[in-house]
Short mmCIF file of C-alpha atoms in Angstrom, two decimals:
data_model
loop_
_atom_site.label_atom_id
_atom_site.label_comp_id
_atom_site.label_asym_id
_atom_site.label_seq_id
_atom_site.Cartn_x
_atom_site.Cartn_y
_atom_site.Cartn_z
CA MET A 1 -96.95 -212.98 -42.57
CA LEU A 2 -98.30 -212.26 -46.08
CA SER A 3 -99.05 -215.08 -48.46
CA ARG A 4 -97.27 -214.21 -51.70
CA MET A 5 -97.55 -215.43 -54.98
CA PRO A 6 -94.47 -215.71 -57.03
CA GLU A 7 -93.02 -212.37 -58.49
CA ALA A 8 -93.78 -211.92 -62.09
CA THR A 9 -90.98 -213.33 -64.23
CA SER A 10 -92.38 -212.57 -67.78
CA TYR A 11 -93.85 -210.02 -70.29
CA VAL A 12 -96.41 -211.29 -72.89
CA CYS A 13 -97.54 -209.65 -75.94
CA PRO A 14 -101.48 -209.53 -75.83
CA VAL A 15 -101.30 -209.53 -79.71
CA CYS A 16 -98.90 -212.31 -80.91
CA GLU A 17 -98.01 -214.04 -77.52
CA ALA A 18 -94.49 -213.43 -77.87
CA ARG A 19 -92.53 -213.17 -74.66
CA SER A 20 -89.60 -211.69 -72.93
CA SER A 21 -88.03 -211.82 -69.23
CA THR A 22 -88.90 -208.88 -67.04
CA SER A 23 -85.45 -208.82 -66.28
CA SER A 24 -84.74 -207.47 -69.70
CA LEU A 25 -84.74 -203.98 -70.91
CA THR A 26 -86.78 -204.77 -73.85
CA TRP A 27 -89.61 -202.24 -73.35
CA CYS A 28 -91.96 -203.52 -76.16
CA CYS A 29 -92.76 -206.65 -78.27
CA PRO A 30 -89.93 -207.17 -80.73
CA ARG A 31 -92.18 -208.82 -83.37
CA CYS A 32 -95.25 -206.22 -83.38
CA ARG A 33 -93.27 -203.02 -81.36
CA GLY A 34 -96.78 -203.24 -79.06
CA PRO A 35 -97.05 -202.78 -75.65
CA TRP A 36 -96.27 -205.98 -73.16
CA ASP A 37 -99.18 -207.27 -70.65
CA LEU A 38 -97.44 -209.23 -67.64
CA ASP A 39 -97.58 -212.97 -67.01
CA PHE A 40 -98.96 -212.47 -63.37
CA THR A 41 -101.61 -213.96 -61.30
CA ALA A 42 -102.92 -212.00 -58.37
CA ALA A 43 -103.97 -213.40 -54.97
CA PRO A 44 -105.98 -210.51 -53.40
CA THR A 45 -107.10 -211.22 -49.76
CA ALA A 46 -110.13 -210.54 -47.56
CA LEU A 47 -110.66 -206.94 -45.88
CA ASP A 48 -109.73 -208.36 -42.67
CA THR A 49 -106.48 -209.10 -43.51
CA LEU A 50 -105.58 -205.44 -44.17
CA ALA A 51 -105.51 -204.15 -40.43
CA GLY A 52 -102.31 -202.93 -39.37
CA ARG A 53 -100.52 -203.06 -42.76
CA VAL A 54 -98.46 -200.15 -44.01
CA ASP A 55 -100.60 -197.07 -45.01
CA SER A 56 -99.97 -196.93 -48.64
CA LEU A 57 -100.62 -198.82 -51.97
CA TRP A 58 -98.25 -201.65 -51.01
CA ARG A 59 -100.78 -202.98 -48.39
CA TYR A 60 -102.26 -204.79 -51.31
CA ALA A 61 -99.03 -206.96 -51.51
CA GLU A 62 -100.69 -210.42 -52.68
CA ALA A 63 -101.96 -208.30 -55.74
CA LEU A 64 -98.68 -206.60 -56.69
CA PRO A 65 -96.03 -208.21 -58.93
CA LEU A 66 -93.40 -207.00 -57.06
CA SER A 67 -92.68 -207.38 -53.24
CA GLN A 68 -90.65 -205.40 -50.26
CA PRO A 69 -90.21 -202.11 -52.07
CA ARG A 70 -87.44 -199.91 -51.38
CA VAL A 71 -88.69 -196.97 -53.65
CA SER A 72 -91.92 -195.54 -51.82
CA LEU A 73 -92.95 -191.84 -50.76
CA GLY A 74 -96.08 -193.35 -49.11
CA GLU A 75 -98.12 -193.32 -52.38
CA GLY A 76 -101.68 -194.08 -52.38
CA ARG A 77 -104.57 -194.23 -49.81
CA THR A 78 -106.10 -191.17 -51.19
CA PRO A 79 -109.42 -189.79 -49.48
CA LEU A 80 -112.73 -190.28 -51.04
CA VAL A 81 -115.33 -187.50 -50.51
CA ARG A 82 -119.15 -186.69 -51.55
CA LEU A 83 -119.75 -184.30 -54.52
CA ALA A 84 -123.34 -184.86 -55.13
CA ASP A 85 -126.15 -187.12 -54.58
CA GLY A 86 -124.47 -190.54 -55.61
CA VAL A 87 -121.20 -189.11 -56.76
CA SER A 88 -118.15 -189.23 -54.70
CA ALA A 89 -114.67 -188.17 -55.91
CA LYS A 90 -111.22 -189.68 -54.99
CA LEU A 91 -108.61 -187.20 -54.37
CA ASP A 92 -105.74 -188.82 -56.33
CA TYR A 93 -104.21 -185.49 -56.72
CA LEU A 94 -103.23 -185.57 -52.89
CA MET A 95 -100.23 -187.59 -53.90
CA PRO A 96 -96.49 -187.00 -53.36
CA THR A 97 -96.16 -185.51 -56.77
CA LEU A 98 -99.90 -184.46 -56.88
CA SER A 99 -101.31 -186.76 -59.36
CA PHE A 100 -102.31 -190.51 -59.69
CA LYS A 101 -99.41 -191.16 -61.90
CA ASP A 102 -97.71 -191.93 -58.51
CA ARG A 103 -99.18 -195.17 -58.27
CA GLY A 104 -97.88 -196.56 -61.32
CA ALA A 105 -94.23 -194.91 -61.19
CA ALA A 106 -93.81 -196.36 -57.65
CA VAL A 107 -93.94 -199.96 -58.90
CA LEU A 108 -92.41 -199.24 -62.47
CA VAL A 109 -89.36 -197.39 -60.90
CA GLU A 110 -88.94 -200.37 -58.01
CA LEU A 111 -88.64 -202.77 -61.10
CA ALA A 112 -85.88 -200.15 -62.63
CA ARG A 113 -84.05 -199.96 -59.26
CA ARG A 114 -83.63 -203.88 -59.36
CA LEU A 115 -82.45 -204.09 -62.78
CA GLY A 116 -79.68 -201.33 -62.74
CA PRO A 117 -80.13 -199.76 -65.86
CA GLU A 118 -77.19 -197.06 -66.53
CA ARG A 119 -80.30 -194.42 -66.87
CA VAL A 120 -84.10 -194.11 -67.27
CA VAL A 121 -85.93 -192.05 -70.07
CA ALA A 122 -89.69 -191.54 -69.87
CA ASP A 123 -92.17 -189.29 -71.93
CA SER A 124 -94.88 -187.62 -70.81
CA SER A 125 -97.14 -184.17 -71.02
CA GLY A 126 -96.12 -183.41 -67.55
CA ASN A 127 -97.76 -185.53 -64.59
CA ALA A 128 -96.08 -188.60 -65.32
CA GLY A 129 -92.77 -186.92 -66.11
CA THR A 130 -93.14 -185.32 -62.66
CA ALA A 131 -94.10 -188.88 -61.27
CA PHE A 132 -90.99 -190.96 -62.64
CA ALA A 133 -88.74 -188.02 -61.94
CA ALA A 134 -89.31 -187.92 -58.31
CA TYR A 135 -89.21 -191.87 -58.00
CA CYS A 136 -86.05 -192.03 -59.85
CA ALA A 137 -84.56 -189.59 -57.56
CA ARG A 138 -85.83 -191.75 -54.47
CA ALA A 139 -84.12 -194.63 -56.16
CA GLY A 140 -80.80 -192.85 -56.95
CA LEU A 141 -81.53 -193.42 -60.76
CA PRO A 142 -80.49 -190.59 -63.61
CA CYS A 143 -83.51 -189.78 -65.49
CA ALA A 144 -84.53 -187.97 -68.47
CA VAL A 145 -87.99 -186.92 -69.44
CA TYR A 146 -89.19 -185.81 -72.99
CA VAL A 147 -91.96 -183.66 -72.73
CA PRO A 148 -93.71 -181.64 -75.91
CA GLU A 149 -93.29 -178.03 -76.25
CA GLY A 150 -95.99 -176.40 -74.48
CA THR A 151 -95.80 -178.11 -71.38
CA ALA A 152 -96.69 -176.51 -68.43
CA PRO A 153 -93.95 -174.63 -66.86
CA LYS A 154 -94.57 -175.66 -63.34
CA LYS A 155 -94.29 -179.07 -64.48
CA LEU A 156 -91.26 -178.52 -65.94
CA GLU A 157 -89.84 -176.79 -62.95
CA GLN A 158 -90.88 -179.94 -60.87
CA ILE A 159 -89.22 -182.51 -63.07
CA ARG A 160 -85.78 -180.08 -62.75
CA ALA A 161 -86.35 -180.05 -59.02
CA TYR A 162 -86.23 -183.60 -58.69
CA GLY A 163 -82.91 -183.48 -60.40
CA ALA A 164 -84.17 -185.06 -63.58
CA ARG A 165 -83.58 -183.67 -67.13
CA PRO A 166 -86.46 -182.29 -69.35
CA GLU A 167 -86.07 -183.04 -73.00
CA VAL A 168 -88.58 -180.66 -74.65
CA VAL A 169 -89.48 -181.85 -77.72
CA PRO A 170 -90.88 -179.74 -81.21
CA GLY A 171 -94.52 -180.66 -81.43
CA GLY A 172 -96.83 -182.62 -79.65
CA ARG A 173 -97.43 -185.46 -77.29
CA GLU A 174 -96.76 -188.20 -80.20
CA ALA A 175 -93.40 -186.46 -81.04
CA ALA A 176 -92.32 -186.64 -77.26
CA ALA A 177 -93.34 -190.26 -77.26
CA ARG A 178 -91.23 -190.94 -80.30
CA ALA A 179 -88.07 -189.10 -79.04
CA ALA A 180 -88.07 -191.32 -75.81
CA ARG A 181 -88.68 -194.58 -77.83
CA SER A 182 -85.45 -193.82 -79.97
CA ALA A 183 -83.54 -193.20 -76.74
CA ALA A 184 -84.94 -196.33 -75.20
CA ASP A 185 -83.48 -198.56 -77.96
CA GLU A 186 -80.02 -197.52 -76.67
CA PRO A 187 -77.94 -200.05 -74.75
CA GLY A 188 -78.56 -199.72 -70.93
CA VAL A 189 -81.43 -197.68 -71.04
CA PHE A 190 -84.60 -198.50 -69.11
CA TYR A 191 -87.80 -196.94 -70.60
CA ALA A 192 -90.23 -196.10 -67.71
CA SER A 193 -93.26 -195.98 -70.11
CA HIS A 194 -96.61 -195.86 -68.17
CA VAL A 195 -98.11 -196.86 -71.60
CA PHE A 196 -96.07 -199.98 -72.70
CA ASN A 197 -94.81 -201.35 -69.34
CA PRO A 198 -97.68 -203.22 -67.57
CA TYR A 199 -95.88 -202.70 -64.25
CA PHE A 200 -97.49 -199.15 -64.35
CA LEU A 201 -100.94 -200.69 -64.80
CA HIS A 202 -100.57 -203.08 -61.81
CA GLY A 203 -99.81 -199.87 -59.83
CA THR A 204 -102.77 -197.70 -61.14
CA LYS A 205 -105.04 -200.87 -60.25
CA THR A 206 -104.63 -199.89 -56.72
CA TYR A 207 -107.20 -197.16 -57.22
CA VAL A 208 -109.87 -199.91 -57.22
CA TYR A 209 -108.48 -201.77 -54.48
CA GLU A 210 -108.51 -198.81 -52.24
CA LEU A 211 -111.97 -197.92 -53.25
CA TRP A 212 -113.04 -201.48 -52.48
CA GLU A 213 -111.41 -201.43 -49.12
CA ASP A 214 -113.03 -197.88 -48.43
CA LEU A 215 -116.55 -199.11 -49.44
CA GLY A 216 -116.40 -201.95 -46.84
CA GLY A 217 -115.62 -204.60 -49.53
CA ARG A 218 -117.86 -203.68 -52.44
CA LEU A 219 -117.53 -201.57 -55.64
CA PRO A 220 -119.82 -198.47 -56.78
CA ASP A 221 -122.41 -199.06 -59.79
CA THR A 222 -120.38 -196.81 -61.94
CA LEU A 223 -116.41 -195.85 -62.35
CA VAL A 224 -115.93 -192.42 -64.60
CA LEU A 225 -112.28 -192.29 -65.55
CA PRO A 226 -110.33 -189.74 -67.92
CA VAL A 227 -108.89 -191.57 -70.85
CA GLY A 228 -105.83 -190.61 -73.09
CA ASN A 229 -103.57 -193.55 -73.18
CA GLY A 230 -106.18 -195.42 -70.63
CA THR A 231 -103.48 -196.45 -67.96
CA LEU A 232 -105.94 -195.76 -64.98
CA LEU A 233 -109.00 -197.46 -66.85
CA LEU A 234 -107.00 -200.39 -67.82
CA GLY A 235 -105.63 -200.56 -64.10
CA ALA A 236 -109.36 -200.56 -62.79
CA ALA A 237 -110.60 -203.17 -65.41
CA LEU A 238 -107.79 -205.26 -64.20
CA ALA A 239 -108.31 -204.79 -60.39
CA VAL A 240 -111.89 -205.49 -60.88
CA ALA A 241 -111.15 -208.61 -62.74
CA GLU A 242 -108.70 -209.51 -60.03
CA LEU A 243 -111.11 -208.98 -57.20
CA ARG A 244 -114.04 -211.04 -59.01
CA ALA A 245 -112.04 -213.75 -59.82
CA ALA A 246 -110.98 -214.23 -55.79
CA GLY A 247 -114.64 -213.82 -55.04
CA LEU A 248 -114.20 -210.63 -53.12
CA VAL A 249 -116.88 -208.68 -55.54
CA GLU A 250 -119.89 -210.29 -57.31
CA ARG A 251 -120.47 -207.82 -60.09
CA ARG A 252 -118.06 -205.35 -61.85
CA PRO A 253 -118.89 -201.39 -62.15
CA ALA A 254 -119.63 -199.94 -65.62
CA LEU A 255 -116.60 -198.33 -66.85
CA VAL A 256 -117.32 -194.82 -68.50
CA ALA A 257 -114.38 -193.58 -70.19
CA VAL A 258 -114.27 -189.62 -70.71
CA GLN A 259 -112.10 -188.07 -73.52
CA ALA A 260 -111.70 -184.39 -74.80
CA GLU A 261 -113.67 -183.42 -77.16
CA PRO A 262 -110.94 -182.12 -79.66
CA VAL A 263 -109.07 -185.52 -79.63
CA ALA A 264 -111.31 -188.33 -79.03
CA PRO A 265 -110.19 -191.36 -80.98
CA LEU A 266 -111.53 -193.73 -78.81
CA ALA A 267 -114.84 -192.14 -78.34
CA ARG A 268 -115.22 -192.29 -82.30
CA ALA A 269 -114.00 -195.84 -82.41
CA PHE A 270 -116.67 -196.74 -79.72
CA ALA A 271 -119.61 -195.04 -81.38
CA ALA A 272 -118.52 -196.86 -84.48
CA GLY A 273 -118.47 -200.18 -83.08
CA ALA A 274 -114.89 -200.56 -83.89
CA ALA A 275 -112.38 -202.91 -82.31
CA ASP A 276 -109.63 -200.41 -82.81
CA ALA A 277 -109.00 -196.70 -82.80
CA GLU A 278 -107.96 -194.90 -85.88
CA PRO A 279 -105.32 -192.22 -85.39
CA VAL A 280 -107.07 -188.69 -85.33
CA PRO A 281 -104.94 -185.27 -85.83
CA ALA A 282 -103.44 -183.50 -82.78
CA ALA A 283 -105.69 -180.82 -81.62
CA PRO A 284 -105.44 -177.75 -78.95
CA THR A 285 -107.31 -178.76 -75.43
CA LEU A 286 -107.31 -177.62 -72.00
CA ALA A 287 -107.30 -181.56 -71.44
CA GLU A 288 -103.61 -181.67 -72.51
CA GLY A 289 -103.24 -184.98 -70.15
CA ILE A 290 -105.72 -186.87 -72.00
CA ALA A 291 -104.99 -185.34 -75.72
CA ILE A 292 -103.50 -188.51 -77.02
CA PRO A 293 -104.38 -188.87 -81.10
CA ALA A 294 -103.16 -192.63 -81.05
CA PRO A 295 -103.14 -194.58 -77.88
CA PRO A 296 -101.27 -197.80 -78.35
CA ARG A 297 -103.57 -199.72 -76.01
CA ALA A 298 -106.61 -198.62 -78.14
CA ARG A 299 -107.97 -202.34 -78.30
CA GLN A 300 -107.67 -203.31 -74.80
CA ILE A 301 -109.42 -200.09 -73.93
CA LEU A 302 -112.26 -200.19 -76.05
CA ARG A 303 -112.74 -204.07 -75.15
CA ALA A 304 -112.47 -203.42 -71.33
CA VAL A 305 -115.27 -200.46 -71.86
CA ARG A 306 -117.29 -202.95 -73.65
CA GLU A 307 -117.28 -205.79 -71.45
CA SER A 308 -118.05 -203.67 -68.48
CA GLY A 309 -121.40 -202.39 -70.13
CA GLY A 310 -119.82 -198.84 -70.00
CA ALA A 311 -119.54 -196.24 -72.34
CA PHE A 312 -117.67 -193.08 -73.80
CA ARG A 313 -118.40 -189.65 -73.35
CA THR A 314 -116.78 -186.32 -74.50
CA VAL A 315 -116.24 -182.98 -73.20
CA THR A 316 -115.59 -179.63 -74.78
CA ASP A 317 -113.24 -176.94 -73.26
CA ALA A 318 -116.09 -174.72 -72.03
CA ARG A 319 -117.35 -177.55 -70.01
CA LEU A 320 -113.74 -178.18 -68.71
CA ARG A 321 -113.28 -174.65 -67.82
CA ALA A 322 -116.68 -174.79 -65.87
CA ALA A 323 -115.98 -177.90 -64.11
CA GLN A 324 -112.63 -176.92 -63.12
CA ARG A 325 -113.95 -173.68 -61.36
CA ASP A 326 -116.90 -175.31 -60.01
CA LEU A 327 -114.83 -177.91 -58.27
CA ALA A 328 -112.57 -175.18 -56.88
CA ARG A 329 -115.55 -173.57 -55.26
CA ARG A 330 -116.05 -176.98 -53.58
CA GLY A 331 -112.80 -176.78 -52.26
CA LEU A 332 -110.97 -179.02 -54.62
CA PHE A 333 -108.25 -177.26 -57.09
CA VAL A 334 -107.78 -179.59 -59.80
CA GLU A 335 -106.03 -179.02 -63.52
CA PRO A 336 -108.45 -178.89 -66.36
CA THR A 337 -107.65 -182.39 -67.31
CA ALA A 338 -108.36 -183.57 -63.98
CA ALA A 339 -111.93 -181.91 -64.34
CA ALA A 340 -112.96 -183.75 -67.16
CA CYS A 341 -114.87 -186.61 -65.51
CA TRP A 342 -116.64 -184.18 -63.32
CA ALA A 343 -117.82 -182.36 -66.62
CA ALA A 344 -118.88 -185.37 -68.09
CA VAL A 345 -121.13 -186.46 -64.74
CA THR A 346 -122.60 -183.03 -64.42
CA ALA A 347 -123.56 -183.09 -68.21
CA SER A 348 -124.95 -186.72 -68.26
CA PRO A 349 -125.33 -188.18 -64.57
CA PRO A 350 -124.79 -192.07 -64.67
CA PRO A 351 -127.26 -194.18 -62.90
CA GLY A 352 -126.47 -195.53 -59.29
CA GLU A 353 -123.49 -194.84 -57.22
CA THR A 354 -120.39 -193.05 -59.04
CA VAL A 355 -117.02 -192.58 -58.24
CA LEU A 356 -114.53 -190.10 -60.29
CA PRO A 357 -110.97 -189.46 -59.79
CA LEU A 358 -109.52 -186.11 -59.23
CA CYS A 359 -106.01 -187.17 -60.63
CA GLY A 360 -104.06 -183.39 -60.82
CA ALA A 361 -103.43 -180.54 -58.70
CA GLY A 362 -104.34 -177.13 -59.98
CA ALA A 363 -101.24 -175.84 -58.43
CA LYS A 364 -99.54 -177.62 -61.47
CA THR A 365 -101.33 -175.40 -63.92
CA GLY A 366 -103.48 -172.98 -62.65
CA LEU A 367 -106.98 -171.95 -63.59
CA ALA A 368 -108.09 -172.24 -67.23
CA PRO A 369 -107.98 -169.32 -69.19
#
């Protein structure tokens, strides 16, 4: 039998410490309108307790804020493959909807199912939207996904195929987010925000729990992670902190965050030694999934990278294009955004053992022109 900590019951604002029940539909701090954190203490257990458990991310039950899920598509447990000496890739594009966003969507939509809203809304440049559409279909919840104009047609087709309604918003990623947040303030609406709702981060943290298990109870020297809104990096930092607090790892890996050079507010802030990031203009880039001009969790991302002893890297579209083709020649066809970490590693290899994620399938976008 699993030993369970109590499920999370309250959100807490990391800025002003306001609180709200997790049973409410309040999607952000009512005082400062910022993202929520979760008042939850994970209790991860040793490797020898995992044998025979469900072969999905829900095997780490003691570390998750929800138990006994009904909304699952078998997400997680993606393979780890060698790319080069000292560098491995975790193939998170081999998920039910072909991106790592399934990790967070599975947990967040399970919460939505329990709350029973009239409808669910989300905003996305594509991959989070397809994940929420699929998991809402699984949960029997109506879903609308706000996407910016120019979203890949295959991603729109995928959203529609799951029965969700894509709402194409003129403008860029921020315009889509504003439209979704406006809809989220309507009564009876659950905002499935992969940025504002911390349940999503508790889903993405399973990326690191799987690495820890795959590597026999240890973590690599460096985790290289793509960063736009930072949901995978923040989930990784959360998992590392939980594993250390439980005495299951001795040291933390350096977090190396990768941004697209045309839209890199966090890399700019990190280089300047700033605690927060100033918004930057939207700009075209092949890495549309991480082209976020004003990430709401900028302070948390910058702090997590600094505390880990990590750094930021930026990559050009030319390097993204070359990295996507190089991965394809190795048998790994990913979308351009997913090639960002490999582009950064090949340009400047980190010391020691390194793991990077391949986050989205190339079938969603095709080869970059």
